[in-house]
Amino acid sequence: MKKEKVLVFELGSSALRAMLAGRGLNNTFVVKAYKEIAYDGFYEGKFLEPEKLTTIFSQVISEFDCKEEDTKKVFIGVPAEFSSVSTTTVSLNLGNRRKVKQQDIDELFYMASEKAKDRNVEILSVSALSYLLDEGRASIDPVGENAISISANLSIIYANRTFIELFNKIVSANEFESVEYISEPLAQALYVVSKEEREEPCLIIDVGDLTTSASFVKGEGLSNMASFSRGGGFITNDLSEAFDLTISEAERLKAQIILSLKGRSNDYYDLTTDLGKTIKIPLSSANEIVSFRIEEIAQAVSKCVQLFSKSYINYLPVYLTGAGISKIKGGRDFLAKCLGRNVKYGVPPLPAKDKPELASIYSLVSSALGQ
């Protein structure tokens, strides 16, 4: 009997990742094939060159030999920039006091789905933030508990209809039988944050190349989500403009940056140019440029916290994923300072794969295998 494998695509703002993987021992994955492809990506909710996506998908599918693997279904992650979240409360009277059954929970989810239908969007998921039994008794997992009535505060995640239509065409052109869309922020929330930690609200900040998302997590769902067009690529561009560097030179400079260093006027980063020449870049100036952009991202996230919270939350666990800030030495600590909160890396719970930039792709694989 062949072990089940899933083909998953992660759509970053400047790179596309694809993975063909199955379950391994002890909740690990067996990766059959993996590829990362730089592409034009998306900005402010639009793909810059959507006509190239079919070719990229075809290239990956050919390299992965999906026909040989008998892969008939594809899973596609939906980034925050193409999705939205709403919450709703639905209630069910059980009649007599009895044990809550799984079919009661399914009924609540169905009620929420029907209530939330909209022709402009497609529902990706309905998940529970919290449950109340009878007159206010809170429960995380109510199945098996005795109650007369149950209400659920549910999170509904939508995908933009235009996004779904675009990728339905791409999948069809590559002759797959079916496609399933997975909310990337929700997949991350359920994979990199433990169930115990999710009993209270927490925040995931995913900083990519051209986009950043802030996802507020509670229970099995997202209570709120926002995204904005800022990321690590803006830092690269700032360094390029400030010191008249090519993008590749600016990337190499960014890799040298250490934000914890307080440079004197005669302290420099030695940078090798594309032509092999070594030039000196003032340390203080370079650090200030990087710090300014991270501070801008932190200010946007802080506004999201204020907007989505009725009152100031003293204890709000914060997780950083993506490569936009996490790859800058001292980037996470400076972000934490700007937010006035502790920030942990959100990483896959996998040996040797515990890197923030791998959170999305492995979260999507975990979600796909759990379908």
mmCIF file of C-alpha atoms in Angstrom:
data_model
loop_
_atom_site.group_PDB
_atom_site.id
_atom_site.type_symbol
_atom_site.label_atom_id
_atom_site.label_comp_id
_atom_site.label_asym_id
_atom_site.label_seq_id
_atom_site.Cartn_x
_atom_site.Cartn_y
_atom_site.Cartn_z
ATOM 1 C CA MET A 1 0.000 0.000 0.000
ATOM 2 C CA LYS A 2 1.430 3.381 -1.068
ATOM 3 C CA LYS A 3 1.732 5.978 1.670
ATOM 4 C CA GLU A 4 -0.326 9.080 1.038
ATOM 5 C CA LYS A 5 1.560 12.097 -0.288
ATOM 6 C CA VAL A 6 0.330 15.644 -0.779
ATOM 7 C CA LEU A 7 1.406 18.271 -3.293
ATOM 8 C CA VAL A 8 1.375 21.704 -1.672
ATOM 9 C CA PHE A 9 2.060 25.178 -3.068
ATOM 10 C CA GLU A 10 2.975 28.164 -0.894
ATOM 11 C CA LEU A 11 2.596 31.523 -2.645
ATOM 12 C CA GLY A 12 5.032 34.014 -1.159
ATOM 13 C CA SER A 13 5.110 37.666 -2.189
ATOM 14 C CA SER A 14 8.302 37.093 -4.216
ATOM 15 C CA ALA A 15 8.959 33.330 -4.134
ATOM 16 C CA LEU A 16 6.808 30.270 -4.728
ATOM 17 C CA ARG A 17 7.495 27.084 -2.798
ATOM 18 C CA ALA A 18 6.244 23.625 -3.666
ATOM 19 C CA MET A 19 6.557 20.418 -1.683
ATOM 20 C CA LEU A 20 5.545 16.812 -2.295
ATOM 21 C CA ALA A 21 5.532 15.092 1.082
ATOM 22 C CA GLY A 22 4.006 12.348 3.199
ATOM 23 C CA ARG A 23 3.857 11.404 6.866
ATOM 24 C CA GLY A 24 6.970 10.149 8.613
ATOM 25 C CA LEU A 25 7.559 8.745 12.095
ATOM 26 C CA ASN A 26 6.733 10.775 15.216
ATOM 27 C CA ASN A 27 4.782 13.478 13.365
ATOM 28 C CA THR A 28 7.639 14.209 10.971
ATOM 29 C CA PHE A 29 7.353 14.440 7.180
ATOM 30 C CA VAL A 30 9.006 12.485 4.400
ATOM 31 C CA VAL A 31 9.770 15.071 1.709
ATOM 32 C CA LYS A 32 9.764 13.486 -1.733
ATOM 33 C CA ALA A 33 10.448 16.752 -3.608
ATOM 34 C CA TYR A 34 10.900 20.430 -2.764
ATOM 35 C CA LYS A 35 11.461 23.501 -4.918
ATOM 36 C CA GLU A 36 11.601 27.253 -4.413
ATOM 37 C CA ILE A 37 11.177 29.547 -7.427
ATOM 38 C CA ALA A 38 11.637 33.312 -7.441
ATOM 39 C CA TYR A 39 8.817 35.023 -9.330
ATOM 40 C CA ASP A 40 7.213 38.457 -9.626
ATOM 41 C CA GLY A 41 4.782 37.614 -6.847
ATOM 42 C CA PHE A 42 2.048 39.915 -5.651
ATOM 43 C CA TYR A 43 1.725 43.409 -4.259
ATOM 44 C CA GLU A 44 -1.292 45.082 -2.667
ATOM 45 C CA GLY A 45 -3.524 42.101 -3.354
ATOM 46 C CA LYS A 46 -2.661 41.573 -7.033
ATOM 47 C CA PHE A 47 -0.325 39.170 -8.803
ATOM 48 C CA LEU A 48 2.086 41.206 -10.904
ATOM 49 C CA GLU A 49 2.325 38.721 -13.786
ATOM 50 C CA PRO A 50 -0.459 36.145 -13.322
ATOM 51 C CA GLU A 51 -0.006 34.781 -16.853
ATOM 52 C CA LYS A 52 3.360 33.272 -15.805
ATOM 53 C CA LEU A 53 1.871 31.237 -12.955
ATOM 54 C CA THR A 54 0.600 28.407 -15.180
ATOM 55 C CA THR A 55 4.125 27.918 -16.578
ATOM 56 C CA ILE A 56 5.661 27.899 -13.102
ATOM 57 C CA PHE A 57 3.135 25.325 -11.863
ATOM 58 C CA SER A 58 3.733 23.177 -14.957
ATOM 59 C CA GLN A 59 7.496 23.333 -14.379
ATOM 60 C CA VAL A 60 7.145 22.151 -10.776
ATOM 61 C CA ILE A 61 4.678 19.387 -11.672
ATOM 62 C CA SER A 62 6.994 18.109 -14.413
ATOM 63 C CA GLU A 63 10.060 18.140 -12.126
ATOM 64 C CA PHE A 64 8.145 16.418 -9.304
ATOM 65 C CA ASP A 65 6.928 13.734 -11.765
ATOM 66 C CA CYS A 66 3.397 14.011 -10.350
ATOM 67 C CA LYS A 67 1.929 11.612 -12.924
ATOM 68 C CA GLU A 68 4.347 8.904 -11.823
ATOM 69 C CA GLU A 69 3.404 9.632 -8.202
ATOM 70 C CA ASP A 70 -0.292 9.398 -9.187
ATOM 71 C CA THR A 71 -0.992 12.790 -7.621
ATOM 72 C CA LYS A 72 -4.532 13.805 -8.562
ATOM 73 C CA LYS A 73 -5.121 16.597 -6.076
ATOM 74 C CA VAL A 74 -3.240 19.797 -5.303
ATOM 75 C CA PHE A 75 -3.330 21.948 -2.164
ATOM 76 C CA ILE A 76 -2.782 25.710 -2.466
ATOM 77 C CA GLY A 77 -2.118 28.052 0.438
ATOM 78 C CA VAL A 78 -4.073 31.304 0.421
ATOM 79 C CA PRO A 79 -1.975 34.212 1.759
ATOM 80 C CA ALA A 80 -3.467 36.743 4.176
ATOM 81 C CA GLU A 81 -3.459 39.377 1.437
ATOM 82 C CA PHE A 82 -6.097 37.415 -0.510
ATOM 83 C CA SER A 83 -8.278 36.472 2.440
ATOM 84 C CA SER A 84 -10.307 37.902 5.299
ATOM 85 C CA VAL A 85 -11.754 36.859 8.657
ATOM 86 C CA SER A 86 -15.107 37.380 10.328
ATOM 87 C CA THR A 87 -16.522 36.001 13.562
ATOM 88 C CA THR A 88 -20.048 34.949 14.382
ATOM 89 C CA THR A 89 -21.896 33.369 17.307
ATOM 90 C CA VAL A 90 -24.410 30.572 16.746
ATOM 91 C CA SER A 91 -26.463 28.683 19.326
ATOM 92 C CA LEU A 92 -28.220 25.337 19.528
ATOM 93 C CA ASN A 93 -30.854 24.176 22.022
ATOM 94 C CA LEU A 94 -30.311 20.497 22.782
ATOM 95 C CA GLY A 95 -33.762 20.008 24.314
ATOM 96 C CA ASN A 96 -33.160 17.907 27.400
ATOM 97 C CA ARG A 97 -29.895 17.912 29.309
ATOM 98 C CA ARG A 98 -27.633 15.416 27.568
ATOM 99 C CA LYS A 99 -24.089 14.870 26.406
ATOM 100 C CA VAL A 100 -22.897 17.122 23.570
ATOM 101 C CA LYS A 101 -22.207 15.073 20.438
ATOM 102 C CA GLN A 102 -19.902 15.726 17.496
ATOM 103 C CA GLN A 103 -22.962 16.081 15.269
ATOM 104 C CA ASP A 104 -24.079 19.020 17.461
ATOM 105 C CA ILE A 105 -20.767 20.756 16.763
ATOM 106 C CA ASP A 106 -21.132 19.965 13.057
ATOM 107 C CA GLU A 107 -24.612 21.524 13.127
ATOM 108 C CA LEU A 108 -23.232 24.743 14.652
ATOM 109 C CA PHE A 109 -20.545 24.890 11.950
ATOM 110 C CA TYR A 110 -23.144 24.302 9.228
ATOM 111 C CA MET A 111 -25.356 27.091 10.615
ATOM 112 C CA ALA A 112 -22.391 29.485 10.585
ATOM 113 C CA SER A 113 -21.440 28.497 7.012
ATOM 114 C CA GLU A 114 -24.969 29.123 5.722
ATOM 115 C CA LYS A 115 -25.108 32.444 7.553
ATOM 116 C CA ALA A 116 -21.766 33.532 6.109
ATOM 117 C CA LYS A 117 -22.270 32.754 2.401
ATOM 118 C CA ASP A 118 -21.299 35.592 0.047
ATOM 119 C CA ARG A 119 -21.066 35.553 -3.746
ATOM 120 C CA ASN A 120 -17.842 37.634 -3.760
ATOM 121 C CA VAL A 121 -15.825 35.298 -1.550
ATOM 122 C CA GLU A 122 -15.404 31.595 -0.884
ATOM 123 C CA ILE A 123 -15.381 30.129 2.612
ATOM 124 C CA LEU A 124 -12.045 28.449 3.334
ATOM 125 C CA SER A 125 -12.711 27.319 6.884
ATOM 126 C CA VAL A 126 -15.016 27.540 9.868
ATOM 127 C CA SER A 127 -13.268 26.977 13.183
ATOM 128 C CA ALA A 128 -14.016 27.459 16.866
ATOM 129 C CA LEU A 129 -12.632 30.265 18.985
ATOM 130 C CA SER A 130 -14.603 29.210 22.076
ATOM 131 C CA TYR A 131 -17.766 27.445 23.285
ATOM 132 C CA LEU A 132 -20.276 28.285 26.013
ATOM 133 C CA LEU A 133 -22.518 25.684 27.613
ATOM 134 C CA ASP A 134 -25.877 26.580 29.173
ATOM 135 C CA GLU A 135 -25.613 29.949 30.909
ATOM 136 C CA GLY A 136 -21.995 30.802 30.361
ATOM 137 C CA ARG A 137 -19.926 27.737 31.236
ATOM 138 C CA ALA A 138 -16.829 27.984 29.017
ATOM 139 C CA SER A 139 -15.450 24.930 27.276
ATOM 140 C CA ILE A 140 -12.571 24.311 24.879
ATOM 141 C CA ASP A 141 -13.767 20.870 23.747
ATOM 142 C CA PRO A 142 -17.461 20.425 24.635
ATOM 143 C CA VAL A 143 -18.023 16.973 23.097
ATOM 144 C CA GLY A 144 -19.050 14.608 25.906
ATOM 145 C CA GLU A 145 -20.034 17.357 28.355
ATOM 146 C CA ASN A 146 -23.606 17.590 29.699
ATOM 147 C CA ALA A 147 -25.652 20.611 28.667
ATOM 148 C CA ILE A 148 -29.090 21.856 27.672
ATOM 149 C CA SER A 149 -27.776 24.410 25.171
ATOM 150 C CA ILE A 150 -24.507 25.256 23.477
ATOM 151 C CA SER A 151 -23.251 28.357 21.704
ATOM 152 C CA ALA A 152 -20.064 28.725 19.699
ATOM 153 C CA ASN A 153 -17.981 31.755 18.818
ATOM 154 C CA LEU A 154 -16.734 30.767 15.376
ATOM 155 C CA SER A 155 -14.101 32.155 13.031
ATOM 156 C CA ILE A 156 -14.852 32.151 9.301
ATOM 157 C CA ILE A 157 -11.989 32.658 6.840
ATOM 158 C CA TYR A 158 -12.781 33.708 3.287
ATOM 159 C CA ALA A 159 -10.719 33.755 0.091
ATOM 160 C CA ASN A 160 -11.228 36.355 -2.628
ATOM 161 C CA ARG A 161 -13.245 34.881 -5.476
ATOM 162 C CA THR A 162 -10.784 36.251 -8.082
ATOM 163 C CA PHE A 163 -7.939 34.337 -6.364
ATOM 164 C CA ILE A 164 -9.929 31.087 -6.452
ATOM 165 C CA GLU A 165 -10.912 31.568 -10.114
ATOM 166 C CA LEU A 166 -7.295 32.260 -11.140
ATOM 167 C CA PHE A 167 -5.914 29.113 -9.507
ATOM 168 C CA ASN A 168 -8.847 26.922 -10.547
ATOM 169 C CA LYS A 169 -7.828 27.689 -14.137
ATOM 170 C CA ILE A 170 -4.158 26.957 -13.421
ATOM 171 C CA VAL A 171 -4.992 23.637 -11.751
ATOM 172 C CA SER A 172 -7.338 22.695 -14.597
ATOM 173 C CA ALA A 173 -4.670 23.543 -17.197
ATOM 174 C CA ASN A 174 -2.334 21.126 -15.412
ATOM 175 C CA GLU A 175 -4.966 18.351 -15.493
ATOM 176 C CA PHE A 176 -5.466 17.758 -11.778
ATOM 177 C CA GLU A 177 -8.772 16.253 -10.705
ATOM 178 C CA SER A 178 -9.284 18.561 -7.735
ATOM 179 C CA VAL A 179 -7.829 21.413 -5.692
ATOM 180 C CA GLU A 180 -8.200 22.365 -2.064
ATOM 181 C CA TYR A 181 -7.436 25.834 -0.708
ATOM 182 C CA ILE A 182 -5.924 26.241 2.752
ATOM 183 C CA SER A 183 -5.687 29.473 4.750
ATOM 184 C CA GLU A 184 -1.951 29.981 5.201
ATOM 185 C CA PRO A 185 -2.274 32.122 8.390
ATOM 186 C CA LEU A 186 -4.618 29.574 10.010
ATOM 187 C CA ALA A 187 -2.361 26.662 9.041
ATOM 188 C CA GLN A 188 0.577 28.453 10.687
ATOM 189 C CA ALA A 189 -1.459 29.211 13.808
ATOM 190 C CA LEU A 190 -2.439 25.581 14.304
ATOM 191 C CA TYR A 191 1.040 24.221 13.578
ATOM 192 C CA VAL A 192 3.601 26.536 15.164
ATOM 193 C CA VAL A 193 1.577 27.506 18.256
ATOM 194 C CA SER A 194 0.726 24.790 20.782
ATOM 195 C CA LYS A 195 -2.901 24.040 21.656
ATOM 196 C CA GLU A 196 -2.233 25.055 25.256
ATOM 197 C CA GLU A 197 -0.855 28.450 24.189
ATOM 198 C CA ARG A 198 -3.895 29.011 21.969
ATOM 199 C CA GLU A 199 -6.277 28.804 24.919
ATOM 200 C CA GLU A 200 -5.522 32.516 25.362
ATOM 201 C CA PRO A 201 -5.160 35.090 22.533
ATOM 202 C CA CYS A 202 -1.787 35.215 20.788
ATOM 203 C CA LEU A 203 -0.372 36.937 17.720
ATOM 204 C CA ILE A 204 1.589 35.692 14.708
ATOM 205 C CA ILE A 205 3.517 38.270 12.682
ATOM 206 C CA ASP A 206 4.529 36.845 9.314
ATOM 207 C CA VAL A 207 6.993 39.174 7.578
ATOM 208 C CA GLY A 208 7.718 38.203 3.996
ATOM 209 C CA ASP A 209 9.514 40.018 1.209
ATOM 210 C CA LEU A 210 6.793 42.434 0.093
ATOM 211 C CA THR A 211 4.006 41.770 2.569
ATOM 212 C CA THR A 212 3.397 41.370 6.304
ATOM 213 C CA SER A 213 0.413 39.822 8.050
ATOM 214 C CA ALA A 214 -0.752 40.007 11.657
ATOM 215 C CA SER A 215 -2.963 37.088 12.692
ATOM 216 C CA PHE A 216 -4.737 36.986 16.048
ATOM 217 C CA VAL A 217 -5.146 33.403 17.210
ATOM 218 C CA LYS A 218 -7.585 31.936 19.741
ATOM 219 C CA GLY A 219 -8.599 28.312 20.184
ATOM 220 C CA GLU A 220 -8.778 26.600 16.800
ATOM 221 C CA GLY A 221 -9.215 29.753 14.734
ATOM 222 C CA LEU A 222 -8.268 33.330 13.934
ATOM 223 C CA SER A 223 -10.225 36.089 15.648
ATOM 224 C CA ASN A 224 -8.798 38.814 13.382
ATOM 225 C CA MET A 225 -6.262 39.218 10.599
ATOM 226 C CA ALA A 226 -4.688 42.110 8.720
ATOM 227 C CA SER A 227 -2.036 42.420 6.024
ATOM 228 C CA PHE A 228 -0.090 45.322 4.580
ATOM 229 C CA SER A 229 2.490 45.763 1.844
ATOM 230 C CA ARG A 230 5.740 46.031 3.775
ATOM 231 C CA GLY A 231 8.499 43.470 4.238
ATOM 232 C CA GLY A 232 12.152 42.521 3.944
ATOM 233 C CA GLY A 233 12.312 43.566 0.278
ATOM 234 C CA PHE A 234 11.615 47.166 1.301
ATOM 235 C CA ILE A 235 14.679 47.034 3.569
ATOM 236 C CA THR A 236 16.790 45.788 0.668
ATOM 237 C CA ASN A 237 15.476 48.568 -1.552
ATOM 238 C CA ASP A 238 16.158 51.202 1.125
ATOM 239 C CA LEU A 239 19.785 50.085 1.422
ATOM 240 C CA SER A 240 20.137 50.036 -2.361
ATOM 241 C CA GLU A 241 18.899 53.617 -2.716
ATOM 242 C CA ALA A 242 20.789 54.996 0.283
ATOM 243 C CA PHE A 243 24.207 53.680 -0.771
ATOM 244 C CA ASP A 244 23.722 53.475 -4.558
ATOM 245 C CA LEU A 245 23.961 49.665 -4.598
ATOM 246 C CA THR A 246 22.551 47.028 -6.902
ATOM 247 C CA ILE A 247 19.842 44.831 -5.355
ATOM 248 C CA SER A 248 22.253 41.890 -5.057
ATOM 249 C CA GLU A 249 24.798 44.147 -3.299
ATOM 250 C CA ALA A 250 22.086 45.449 -0.978
ATOM 251 C CA GLU A 251 21.091 41.855 -0.142
ATOM 252 C CA ARG A 252 24.689 41.041 0.787
ATOM 253 C CA LEU A 253 24.866 44.168 2.934
ATOM 254 C CA LYS A 254 21.589 43.255 4.682
ATOM 255 C CA ALA A 255 23.065 39.837 5.505
ATOM 256 C CA GLN A 256 25.943 41.582 7.314
ATOM 257 C CA ILE A 257 23.779 43.935 9.378
ATOM 258 C CA ILE A 258 23.917 43.443 13.159
ATOM 259 C CA LEU A 259 21.328 45.730 14.737
ATOM 260 C CA SER A 260 22.674 45.288 18.266
ATOM 261 C CA LEU A 261 25.933 47.027 17.301
ATOM 262 C CA LYS A 262 26.219 50.701 18.212
ATOM 263 C CA GLY A 263 28.794 51.948 15.745
ATOM 264 C CA ARG A 264 31.143 54.889 16.077
ATOM 265 C CA SER A 265 31.731 57.321 13.230
ATOM 266 C CA ASN A 266 34.670 55.277 11.909
ATOM 267 C CA ASP A 267 32.916 51.867 12.015
ATOM 268 C CA TYR A 268 32.011 50.305 8.668
ATOM 269 C CA TYR A 269 30.675 47.176 7.005
ATOM 270 C CA ASP A 270 33.056 45.902 4.323
ATOM 271 C CA LEU A 271 30.979 45.063 1.258
ATOM 272 C CA THR A 272 32.158 43.243 -1.839
ATOM 273 C CA THR A 273 30.484 44.717 -4.936
ATOM 274 C CA ASP A 274 29.254 42.766 -7.932
ATOM 275 C CA LEU A 275 32.529 43.684 -9.656
ATOM 276 C CA GLY A 276 34.634 42.237 -6.839
ATOM 277 C CA LYS A 277 35.664 45.577 -5.341
ATOM 278 C CA THR A 278 35.489 46.113 -1.554
ATOM 279 C CA ILE A 279 33.713 49.269 -0.377
ATOM 280 C CA LYS A 280 33.002 50.597 3.103
ATOM 281 C CA ILE A 281 29.421 51.246 4.240
ATOM 282 C CA PRO A 282 28.962 53.342 7.436
ATOM 283 C CA LEU A 283 27.690 50.957 10.127
ATOM 284 C CA SER A 284 25.505 53.464 11.975
ATOM 285 C CA SER A 285 23.818 54.713 8.807
ATOM 286 C CA ALA A 286 23.065 51.199 7.536
ATOM 287 C CA ASN A 287 21.671 50.111 10.908
ATOM 288 C CA GLU A 288 19.474 53.213 11.104
ATOM 289 C CA ILE A 289 17.973 52.497 7.682
ATOM 290 C CA VAL A 290 17.110 48.910 8.633
ATOM 291 C CA SER A 291 15.795 49.957 12.045
ATOM 292 C CA PHE A 292 13.544 52.623 10.528
ATOM 293 C CA ARG A 293 11.762 50.106 8.291
ATOM 294 C CA ILE A 294 11.337 47.520 11.089
ATOM 295 C CA GLU A 295 9.945 50.276 13.307
ATOM 296 C CA GLU A 296 7.439 51.127 10.569
ATOM 297 C CA ILE A 297 6.286 47.478 10.451
ATOM 298 C CA ALA A 298 6.034 47.416 14.265
ATOM 299 C CA GLN A 299 3.892 50.573 14.267
ATOM 300 C CA ALA A 300 1.475 49.001 11.779
ATOM 301 C CA VAL A 301 1.246 45.832 13.900
ATOM 302 C CA SER A 302 0.657 47.912 17.056
ATOM 303 C CA LYS A 303 -2.237 49.676 15.333
ATOM 304 C CA CYS A 304 -3.721 46.263 14.513
ATOM 305 C CA VAL A 305 -3.460 45.244 18.182
ATOM 306 C CA GLN A 306 -5.214 48.470 19.241
ATOM 307 C CA LEU A 307 -7.880 48.064 16.568
ATOM 308 C CA PHE A 308 -8.682 44.432 17.329
ATOM 309 C CA SER A 309 -8.502 44.603 21.144
ATOM 310 C CA LYS A 310 -11.185 46.160 23.318
ATOM 311 C CA SER A 311 -8.559 46.910 25.944
ATOM 312 C CA TYR A 312 -4.777 46.729 26.228
ATOM 313 C CA ILE A 313 -3.649 43.107 26.511
ATOM 314 C CA ASN A 314 -0.777 42.835 28.975
ATOM 315 C CA TYR A 315 0.122 39.274 28.152
ATOM 316 C CA LEU A 316 -0.029 38.602 24.417
ATOM 317 C CA PRO A 317 2.368 35.908 23.186
ATOM 318 C CA VAL A 318 3.877 37.063 19.891
ATOM 319 C CA TYR A 319 5.431 34.777 17.282
ATOM 320 C CA LEU A 320 7.547 35.935 14.328
ATOM 321 C CA THR A 321 7.552 33.894 11.120
ATOM 322 C CA GLY A 322 8.778 34.518 7.568
ATOM 323 C CA ALA A 323 12.232 35.603 6.387
ATOM 324 C CA GLY A 324 11.671 39.369 6.124
ATOM 325 C CA ILE A 325 12.932 40.243 9.626
ATOM 326 C CA SER A 326 14.005 36.919 11.140
ATOM 327 C CA LYS A 327 17.077 36.635 8.891
ATOM 328 C CA ILE A 328 18.412 40.034 9.999
ATOM 329 C CA LYS A 329 20.758 39.648 12.953
ATOM 330 C CA GLY A 330 19.070 41.373 15.888
ATOM 331 C CA GLY A 331 15.906 41.915 13.833
ATOM 332 C CA ARG A 332 13.590 40.002 16.148
ATOM 333 C CA ASP A 333 14.966 41.724 19.257
ATOM 334 C CA PHE A 334 14.564 45.163 17.689
ATOM 335 C CA LEU A 335 10.991 44.325 16.650
ATOM 336 C CA ALA A 336 10.270 43.227 20.239
ATOM 337 C CA LYS A 337 11.675 46.515 21.535
ATOM 338 C CA CYS A 338 9.472 48.501 19.133
ATOM 339 C CA LEU A 339 6.368 46.521 20.129
ATOM 340 C CA GLY A 340 7.172 46.586 23.832
ATOM 341 C CA ARG A 341 6.507 42.842 23.962
ATOM 342 C CA ASN A 342 8.463 39.598 24.003
ATOM 343 C CA VAL A 343 8.691 38.024 20.551
ATOM 344 C CA LYS A 344 9.444 34.352 19.943
ATOM 345 C CA TYR A 345 10.206 32.714 16.627
ATOM 346 C CA GLY A 346 7.316 30.685 15.225
ATOM 347 C CA VAL A 347 8.950 27.550 13.845
ATOM 348 C CA PRO A 348 7.871 24.104 12.635
ATOM 349 C CA PRO A 349 8.188 21.534 15.459
ATOM 350 C CA LEU A 350 10.517 19.433 13.317
ATOM 351 C CA PRO A 351 14.166 18.460 13.835
ATOM 352 C CA ALA A 352 16.527 20.598 11.720
ATOM 353 C CA LYS A 353 13.563 22.466 10.160
ATOM 354 C CA ASP A 354 12.911 24.843 13.068
ATOM 355 C CA LYS A 355 13.361 28.038 11.054
ATOM 356 C CA PRO A 356 10.786 30.880 10.855
ATOM 357 C CA GLU A 357 11.065 31.066 7.053
ATOM 358 C CA LEU A 358 9.905 27.415 6.813
ATOM 359 C CA ALA A 359 6.816 27.922 8.993
ATOM 360 C CA SER A 360 4.415 28.465 6.091
ATOM 361 C CA ILE A 361 5.311 25.573 3.812
ATOM 362 C CA TYR A 362 5.457 22.950 6.585
ATOM 363 C CA SER A 363 2.253 24.289 8.161
ATOM 364 C CA LEU A 364 0.486 23.883 4.826
ATOM 365 C CA VAL A 365 1.837 20.341 4.422
ATOM 366 C CA SER A 366 0.657 19.465 7.941
ATOM 367 C CA SER A 367 -2.791 20.873 7.204
ATOM 368 C CA ALA A 368 -3.029 19.077 3.841
ATOM 369 C CA LEU A 369 -2.076 15.719 5.367
ATOM 370 C CA GLY A 370 -4.663 16.281 8.098
ATOM 371 C CA GLN A 371 -7.527 16.829 5.632
#
